[in-house]
PDB file of C-alpha atoms in Angstrom:
ATOM      1  CA  MET A 161      30.187-245.111 172.995  1.00 86.00           C
ATOM      2  CA  LYS A 162      31.194-241.854 171.360  1.00 91.00           C
ATOM      3  CA  THR A 163      33.218-242.320 168.182  1.00 97.00           C
ATOM      4  CA  LEU A 164      35.631-240.202 166.187  1.00 98.00           C
ATOM      5  CA  PHE A 165      32.864-239.768 163.623  1.00 97.00           C
ATOM      6  CA  ASP A 166      30.277-238.329 166.013  1.00 96.00           C
ATOM      7  CA  ASP A 167      29.681-234.629 166.502  1.00 94.00           C
ATOM      8  CA  ILE A 168      31.532-233.575 163.376  1.00 94.00           C
ATOM      9  CA  PRO A 169      30.888-229.895 162.766  1.00 91.00           C
ATOM     10  CA  THR A 170      30.297-228.980 159.138  1.00 88.00           C
ATOM     11  CA  ASP A 171      31.321-225.343 159.210  1.00 86.00           C
ATOM     12  CA  LEU A 172      34.106-224.028 161.389  1.00 92.00           C
ATOM     13  CA  PRO A 173      35.759-220.613 161.513  1.00 92.00           C
ATOM     14  CA  GLU A 174      39.010-222.388 162.413  1.00 93.00           C
ATOM     15  CA  GLU A 175      40.235-225.941 162.331  1.00 94.00           C
ATOM     16  CA  LEU A 176      39.028-227.849 165.395  1.00 96.00           C
ATOM     17  CA  HIS A 177      41.532-229.643 167.649  1.00 97.00           C
ATOM     18  CA  GLU A 178      40.198-231.946 170.341  1.00 97.00           C
ATOM     19  CA  ILE A 179      42.529-233.724 172.745  1.00 98.00           C
ATOM     20  CA  LEU A 180      41.606-237.384 173.151  1.00 97.00           C
ATOM     21  CA  ALA A 181      44.571-238.403 175.283  1.00 97.00           C
ATOM     22  CA  ASP A 182      47.275-236.260 176.874  1.00 97.00           C
ATOM     23  CA  LYS A 183      50.057-238.366 178.363  1.00 96.00           C
ATOM     24  CA  LYS A 184      53.646-237.834 179.403  1.00 95.00           C
ATOM     25  CA  HIS A 185      55.154-238.728 176.028  1.00 94.00           C
ATOM     26  CA  VAL A 186      52.211-238.672 173.652  1.00 97.00           C
ATOM     27  CA  ARG A 187      49.155-236.570 172.859  1.00 98.00           C
ATOM     28  CA  ILE A 188      46.373-237.806 170.612  1.00 98.00           C
ATOM     29  CA  GLU A 189      44.040-235.342 168.926  1.00 98.00           C
ATOM     30  CA  ARG A 190      41.069-235.428 166.618  1.00 98.00           C
ATOM     31  CA  ILE A 191      41.330-232.605 164.120  1.00 98.00           C
ATOM     32  CA  VAL A 192      38.423-231.491 161.940  1.00 97.00           C
ATOM     33  CA  SER A 193      38.964-229.309 158.875  1.00 96.00           C
ATOM     34  CA  THR A 194      36.128-227.925 156.791  1.00 95.00           C
ATOM     35  CA  GLY A 195      37.994-226.660 153.780  1.00 94.00           C
ATOM     36  CA  HIS A 196      40.827-225.188 155.872  1.00 95.00           C
ATOM     37  CA  ALA A 197      44.375-224.955 154.585  1.00 95.00           C
ATOM     38  CA  SER A 198      47.624-223.430 155.801  1.00 95.00           C
ATOM     39  CA  PRO A 199      47.821-219.714 155.011  1.00 94.00           C
ATOM     40  CA  ASP A 200      49.599-218.853 151.748  1.00 94.00           C
ATOM     41  CA  GLY A 201      53.337-219.091 152.147  1.00 93.00           C
ATOM     42  CA  PHE A 202      53.102-220.428 155.683  1.00 96.00           C
ATOM     43  CA  TRP A 203      55.121-223.483 156.690  1.00 98.00           C
ATOM     44  CA  CYS A 204      54.275-225.347 159.857  1.00 97.00           C
ATOM     45  CA  ASP A 205      57.392-226.011 161.967  1.00 98.00           C
ATOM     46  CA  GLN A 206      56.640-228.011 165.101  1.00 97.00           C
ATOM     47  CA  GLU A 207      58.653-228.839 168.216  1.00 97.00           C
ATOM     48  CA  GLU A 208      56.976-232.237 168.323  1.00 97.00           C
ATOM     49  CA  CYS A 209      56.884-235.100 165.884  1.00 98.00           C
ATOM     50  CA  GLU A 210      53.443-235.900 164.487  1.00 98.00           C
ATOM     51  CA  TRP A 211      52.053-239.078 162.981  1.00 98.00           C
ATOM     52  CA  VAL A 212      48.762-238.183 161.311  1.00 98.00           C
ATOM     53  CA  VAL A 213      46.108-240.056 159.354  1.00 98.00           C
ATOM     54  CA  VAL A 214      43.073-238.856 157.420  1.00 98.00           C
ATOM     55  CA  LEU A 215      40.017-240.857 158.510  1.00 98.00           C
ATOM     56  CA  LYS A 216      37.329-239.070 156.519  1.00 97.00           C
ATOM     57  CA  GLY A 217      37.424-236.451 153.793  1.00 97.00           C
ATOM     58  CA  GLU A 218      40.497-235.544 151.755  1.00 98.00           C
ATOM     59  CA  ALA A 219      43.563-233.340 152.051  1.00 98.00           C
ATOM     60  CA  LYS A 220      46.626-232.269 150.098  1.00 98.00           C
ATOM     61  CA  PHE A 221      49.751-232.286 152.220  1.00 98.00           C
ATOM     62  CA  LEU A 222      53.115-230.842 151.242  1.00 98.00           C
ATOM     63  CA  PHE A 223      56.581-231.214 152.735  1.00 98.00           C
ATOM     64  CA  GLU A 224      58.928-228.293 152.025  1.00 97.00           C
ATOM     65  CA  GLY A 225      61.220-229.124 149.138  1.00 97.00           C
ATOM     66  CA  TYR A 226      58.647-231.098 147.178  1.00 96.00           C
ATOM     67  CA  ASP A 227      56.824-229.693 144.179  1.00 94.00           C
ATOM     68  CA  GLU A 228      53.658-231.701 144.421  1.00 96.00           C
ATOM     69  CA  PRO A 229      51.505-232.316 147.479  1.00 97.00           C
ATOM     70  CA  VAL A 230      50.434-235.798 148.512  1.00 97.00           C
ATOM     71  CA  HIS A 231      46.710-236.347 148.045  1.00 98.00           C
ATOM     72  CA  MET A 232      45.542-237.966 151.265  1.00 98.00           C
ATOM     73  CA  LYS A 233      42.325-239.969 151.296  1.00 98.00           C
ATOM     74  CA  PRO A 234      40.790-241.962 154.159  1.00 98.00           C
ATOM     75  CA  GLY A 235      43.436-244.193 155.704  1.00 98.00           C
ATOM     76  CA  GLY A 236      46.308-242.204 154.199  1.00 98.00           C
ATOM     77  CA  PHE A 237      48.942-241.310 156.783  1.00 98.00           C
ATOM     78  CA  VAL A 238      52.201-239.418 157.073  1.00 98.00           C
ATOM     79  CA  ASN A 239      54.891-239.098 159.711  1.00 98.00           C
ATOM     80  CA  ILE A 240      56.214-235.588 160.283  1.00 98.00           C
ATOM     81  CA  PRO A 241      59.546-235.350 162.139  1.00 98.00           C
ATOM     82  CA  ALA A 242      60.011-232.408 164.507  1.00 98.00           C
ATOM     83  CA  HIS A 243      60.890-229.222 162.631  1.00 98.00           C
ATOM     84  CA  ARG A 244      60.199-230.825 159.243  1.00 98.00           C
ATOM     85  CA  ARG A 245      58.457-227.925 157.544  1.00 98.00           C
ATOM     86  CA  HIS A 246      55.141-228.785 155.959  1.00 98.00           C
ATOM     87  CA  ARG A 247      51.775-227.357 155.068  1.00 98.00           C
ATOM     88  CA  VAL A 248      48.243-228.418 154.266  1.00 97.00           C
ATOM     89  CA  GLU A 249      47.521-227.079 150.809  1.00 97.00           C
ATOM     90  CA  TRP A 250      43.871-228.029 150.691  1.00 97.00           C
ATOM     91  CA  THR A 251      41.112-229.926 152.430  1.00 97.00           C
ATOM     92  CA  THR A 252      37.921-230.805 150.649  1.00 96.00           C
ATOM     93  CA  PRO A 253      35.183-228.208 151.022  1.00 94.00           C
ATOM     94  CA  ASP A 254      32.557-230.835 150.199  1.00 92.00           C
ATOM     95  CA  GLU A 255      32.666-232.614 153.537  1.00 95.00           C
ATOM     96  CA  PRO A 256      34.558-232.311 156.821  1.00 97.00           C
ATOM     97  CA  THR A 257      38.007-233.866 156.903  1.00 97.00           C
ATOM     98  CA  VAL A 258      38.673-235.809 160.102  1.00 98.00           C
ATOM     99  CA  TRP A 259      42.296-236.393 161.088  1.00 98.00           C
ATOM    100  CA  LEU A 260      43.719-238.435 163.907  1.00 98.00           C
ATOM    101  CA  ALA A 261      47.057-237.018 165.044  1.00 98.00           C
ATOM    102  CA  VAL A 262      49.587-238.561 167.413  1.00 98.00           C
ATOM    103  CA  PHE A 263      52.100-236.002 168.682  1.00 98.00           C
ATOM    104  CA  TYR A 264      55.239-237.348 170.333  1.00 97.00           C
ATOM    105  CA  LYS A 265      58.765-236.424 171.287  1.00 93.00           C
ATOM    106  CA  ASP A 266      61.760-238.182 169.827  1.00 85.00           C
TER     107      ASP A 266
ATOM    108  CA  MET B 265      49.901-243.495 148.844  1.00 87.00           C
ATOM    109  CA  LYS B 266      49.217-246.688 150.737  1.00 91.00           C
ATOM    110  CA  THR B 267      46.370-246.379 153.240  1.00 97.00           C
ATOM    111  CA  LEU B 268      45.333-248.233 156.365  1.00 98.00           C
ATOM    112  CA  PHE B 269      42.517-249.759 154.325  1.00 97.00           C
ATOM    113  CA  ASP B 270      44.716-251.261 151.616  1.00 96.00           C
ATOM    114  CA  ASP B 271      45.916-254.843 151.632  1.00 94.00           C
ATOM    115  CA  ILE B 272      43.465-256.021 154.246  1.00 94.00           C
ATOM    116  CA  PRO B 273      43.608-259.805 154.435  1.00 91.00           C
ATOM    117  CA  THR B 274      40.224-261.488 154.790  1.00 88.00           C
ATOM    118  CA  ASP B 275      41.268-264.718 156.424  1.00 86.00           C
ATOM    119  CA  LEU B 276      44.109-264.955 158.906  1.00 92.00           C
ATOM    120  CA  PRO B 277      45.257-267.811 161.123  1.00 92.00           C
ATOM    121  CA  GLU B 278      46.266-265.219 163.719  1.00 93.00           C
ATOM    122  CA  GLU B 279      45.571-261.555 164.247  1.00 94.00           C
ATOM    123  CA  LEU B 280      47.892-259.434 162.117  1.00 96.00           C
ATOM    124  CA  HIS B 281      50.049-256.731 163.713  1.00 97.00           C
ATOM    125  CA  GLU B 282      51.917-254.317 161.439  1.00 97.00           C
ATOM    126  CA  ILE B 283      54.190-251.652 162.866  1.00 98.00           C
ATOM    127  CA  LEU B 284      53.615-248.271 161.219  1.00 97.00           C
ATOM    128  CA  ALA B 285      55.916-246.235 163.442  1.00 97.00           C
ATOM    129  CA  ASP B 286      58.353-247.373 166.110  1.00 97.00           C
ATOM    130  CA  LYS B 287      59.755-244.470 168.092  1.00 96.00           C
ATOM    131  CA  LYS B 288      61.440-243.987 171.438  1.00 95.00           C
ATOM    132  CA  HIS B 289      58.240-243.411 173.394  1.00 94.00           C
ATOM    133  CA  VAL B 290      55.510-244.563 171.053  1.00 97.00           C
ATOM    134  CA  ARG B 291      54.726-247.409 168.688  1.00 98.00           C
ATOM    135  CA  ILE B 292      51.845-247.279 166.230  1.00 98.00           C
ATOM    136  CA  GLU B 293      50.396-250.475 164.790  1.00 98.00           C
ATOM    137  CA  ARG B 294      47.688-251.492 162.395  1.00 98.00           C
ATOM    138  CA  ILE B 295      45.957-254.609 163.686  1.00 98.00           C
ATOM    139  CA  VAL B 296      43.650-256.726 161.543  1.00 97.00           C
ATOM    140  CA  SER B 297      41.296-259.267 163.104  1.00 96.00           C
ATOM    141  CA  THR B 298      39.123-261.619 161.067  1.00 95.00           C
ATOM    142  CA  GLY B 299      36.820-262.980 163.729  1.00 94.00           C
ATOM    143  CA  HIS B 300      39.622-263.345 166.273  1.00 95.00           C
ATOM    144  CA  ALA B 301      39.001-263.012 169.994  1.00 95.00           C
ATOM    145  CA  SER B 302      41.043-263.515 173.144  1.00 95.00           C
ATOM    146  CA  PRO B 303      41.133-267.177 174.200  1.00 94.00           C
ATOM    147  CA  ASP B 304      38.485-268.210 176.748  1.00 94.00           C
ATOM    148  CA  GLY B 305      39.417-267.069 180.222  1.00 93.00           C
ATOM    149  CA  PHE B 306      42.489-265.167 179.005  1.00 96.00           C
ATOM    150  CA  TRP B 307      43.105-261.612 180.159  1.00 98.00           C
ATOM    151  CA  CYS B 308      45.583-259.431 178.358  1.00 97.00           C
ATOM    152  CA  ASP B 309      47.966-257.700 180.794  1.00 98.00           C
ATOM    153  CA  GLN B 310      50.411-255.357 179.046  1.00 97.00           C
ATOM    154  CA  GLU B 311      53.525-253.534 180.205  1.00 97.00           C
ATOM    155  CA  GLU B 312      52.595-250.643 177.944  1.00 97.00           C
ATOM    156  CA  CYS B 313      49.590-248.376 177.812  1.00 98.00           C
ATOM    157  CA  GLU B 314      47.520-248.641 174.638  1.00 98.00           C
ATOM    158  CA  TRP B 315      45.124-246.205 173.016  1.00 98.00           C
ATOM    159  CA  VAL B 316      43.195-248.105 170.361  1.00 98.00           C
ATOM    160  CA  VAL B 317      40.464-247.279 167.865  1.00 98.00           C
ATOM    161  CA  VAL B 318      38.393-249.482 165.556  1.00 98.00           C
ATOM    162  CA  LEU B 319      38.490-248.055 162.030  1.00 98.00           C
ATOM    163  CA  LYS B 320      36.549-250.742 160.195  1.00 97.00           C
ATOM    164  CA  GLY B 321      34.525-253.739 161.337  1.00 97.00           C
ATOM    165  CA  GLU B 322      33.278-254.291 164.874  1.00 98.00           C
ATOM    166  CA  ALA B 323      34.562-255.651 168.159  1.00 98.00           C
ATOM    167  CA  LYS B 324      33.417-256.348 171.702  1.00 98.00           C
ATOM    168  CA  PHE B 325      35.952-255.229 174.266  1.00 98.00           C
ATOM    169  CA  LEU B 326      35.859-256.042 177.980  1.00 98.00           C
ATOM    170  CA  PHE B 327      37.779-254.623 180.942  1.00 98.00           C
ATOM    171  CA  GLU B 328      38.139-257.019 183.878  1.00 97.00           C
ATOM    172  CA  GLY B 329      35.538-256.247 186.520  1.00 97.00           C
ATOM    173  CA  TYR B 330      32.802-255.309 184.078  1.00 96.00           C
ATOM    174  CA  ASP B 331      29.931-257.630 183.214  1.00 94.00           C
ATOM    175  CA  GLU B 332      29.218-256.383 179.731  1.00 96.00           C
ATOM    176  CA  PRO B 333      31.671-255.703 176.928  1.00 97.00           C
ATOM    177  CA  VAL B 334      31.704-252.417 175.044  1.00 97.00           C
ATOM    178  CA  HIS B 335      30.529-252.823 171.450  1.00 98.00           C
ATOM    179  CA  MET B 336      33.082-250.929 169.360  1.00 98.00           C
ATOM    180  CA  LYS B 337      32.133-249.725 165.888  1.00 98.00           C
ATOM    181  CA  PRO B 338      34.191-247.640 163.453  1.00 98.00           C
ATOM    182  CA  GLY B 339      35.600-244.621 165.260  1.00 98.00           C
ATOM    183  CA  GLY B 340      35.071-246.154 168.702  1.00 98.00           C
ATOM    184  CA  PHE B 341      38.169-245.930 170.877  1.00 98.00           C
ATOM    185  CA  VAL B 342      39.402-246.943 174.290  1.00 98.00           C
ATOM    186  CA  ASN B 343      42.449-246.157 176.406  1.00 98.00           C
ATOM    187  CA  ILE B 344      44.002-249.104 178.219  1.00 98.00           C
ATOM    188  CA  PRO B 345      46.370-248.228 181.076  1.00 97.00           C
ATOM    189  CA  ALA B 346      49.376-250.500 181.583  1.00 97.00           C
ATOM    190  CA  HIS B 347      48.435-253.707 183.406  1.00 98.00           C
ATOM    191  CA  ARG B 348      44.706-252.952 183.156  1.00 98.00           C
ATOM    192  CA  ARG B 349      43.460-256.446 182.366  1.00 98.00           C
ATOM    193  CA  HIS B 350      41.205-256.660 179.348  1.00 98.00           C
ATOM    194  CA  ARG B 351      40.139-258.960 176.559  1.00 98.00           C
ATOM    195  CA  VAL B 352      38.557-258.876 173.124  1.00 97.00           C
ATOM    196  CA  GLU B 353      35.420-260.979 173.397  1.00 97.00           C
ATOM    197  CA  TRP B 354      34.499-260.910 169.727  1.00 97.00           C
ATOM    198  CA  THR B 355      35.300-259.387 166.370  1.00 97.00           C
ATOM    199  CA  THR B 356      32.878-259.607 163.513  1.00 96.00           C
ATOM    200  CA  PRO B 357      33.382-262.654 161.285  1.00 94.00           C
ATOM    201  CA  ASP B 358      31.562-260.877 158.443  1.00 92.00           C
ATOM    202  CA  GLU B 359      34.406-258.527 157.534  1.00 95.00           C
ATOM    203  CA  PRO B 360      37.927-257.774 158.727  1.00 97.00           C
ATOM    204  CA  THR B 361      38.218-255.497 161.730  1.00 97.00           C
ATOM    205  CA  VAL B 362      40.957-252.883 161.352  1.00 98.00           C
ATOM    206  CA  TRP B 363      42.351-251.331 164.538  1.00 98.00           C
ATOM    207  CA  LEU B 364      44.832-248.521 164.936  1.00 98.00           C
ATOM    208  CA  ALA B 365      46.774-248.906 168.174  1.00 98.00           C
ATOM    209  CA  VAL B 366      49.107-246.418 169.834  1.00 98.00           C
ATOM    210  CA  PHE B 367      51.304-248.061 172.464  1.00 98.00           C
ATOM    211  CA  TYR B 368      53.099-245.770 174.889  1.00 97.00           C
ATOM    212  CA  LYS B 369      54.786-245.686 178.271  1.00 93.00           C
ATOM    213  CA  ASP B 370      53.479-243.615 181.140  1.00 84.00           C
TER     214      ASP B 370
END
């Protein structure tokens, strides 16, 4: 049985998004970052809501309006309402960061 | 930041279900098993679809009609369509098994 921790690339030109389930009201993705972050000054503004957890590695996640990012470690999760502007400030360059993301509509 | 791996009970009379997100079309739960399994001869038949992953521990999961359960280890996941009868044959008694379950409607 393939797991979320198999076939983790260690060096990626861009963040990797893999769709695990694509249903009428929900899409589940594995995301792998290898040191990726949102471009400077860029805020992500999504049509969909996203519930996302870090399963491996580490990340710093920032909602617009906050001064300090949240340091996410394995098991740390956040819910992002649609159009709630946010960015990933940092992911650890020392190992891949594996996220599990559940995208849904309100 | 609280994580999915914090506050894991080690001995539970019944499997623990904690709702992490409860939205219009999706519900996300952390489930903790400490050696729990489905009762003998019982098949789980759910109104909702469920995408579920083992994050810690181990489980043996069986769909009706198959002879052998799937041995799920951390990162192993399965999608269970609504009304697809299934059961959990075993979870390891040596450590808690932490599941992340996404329930959704078709």
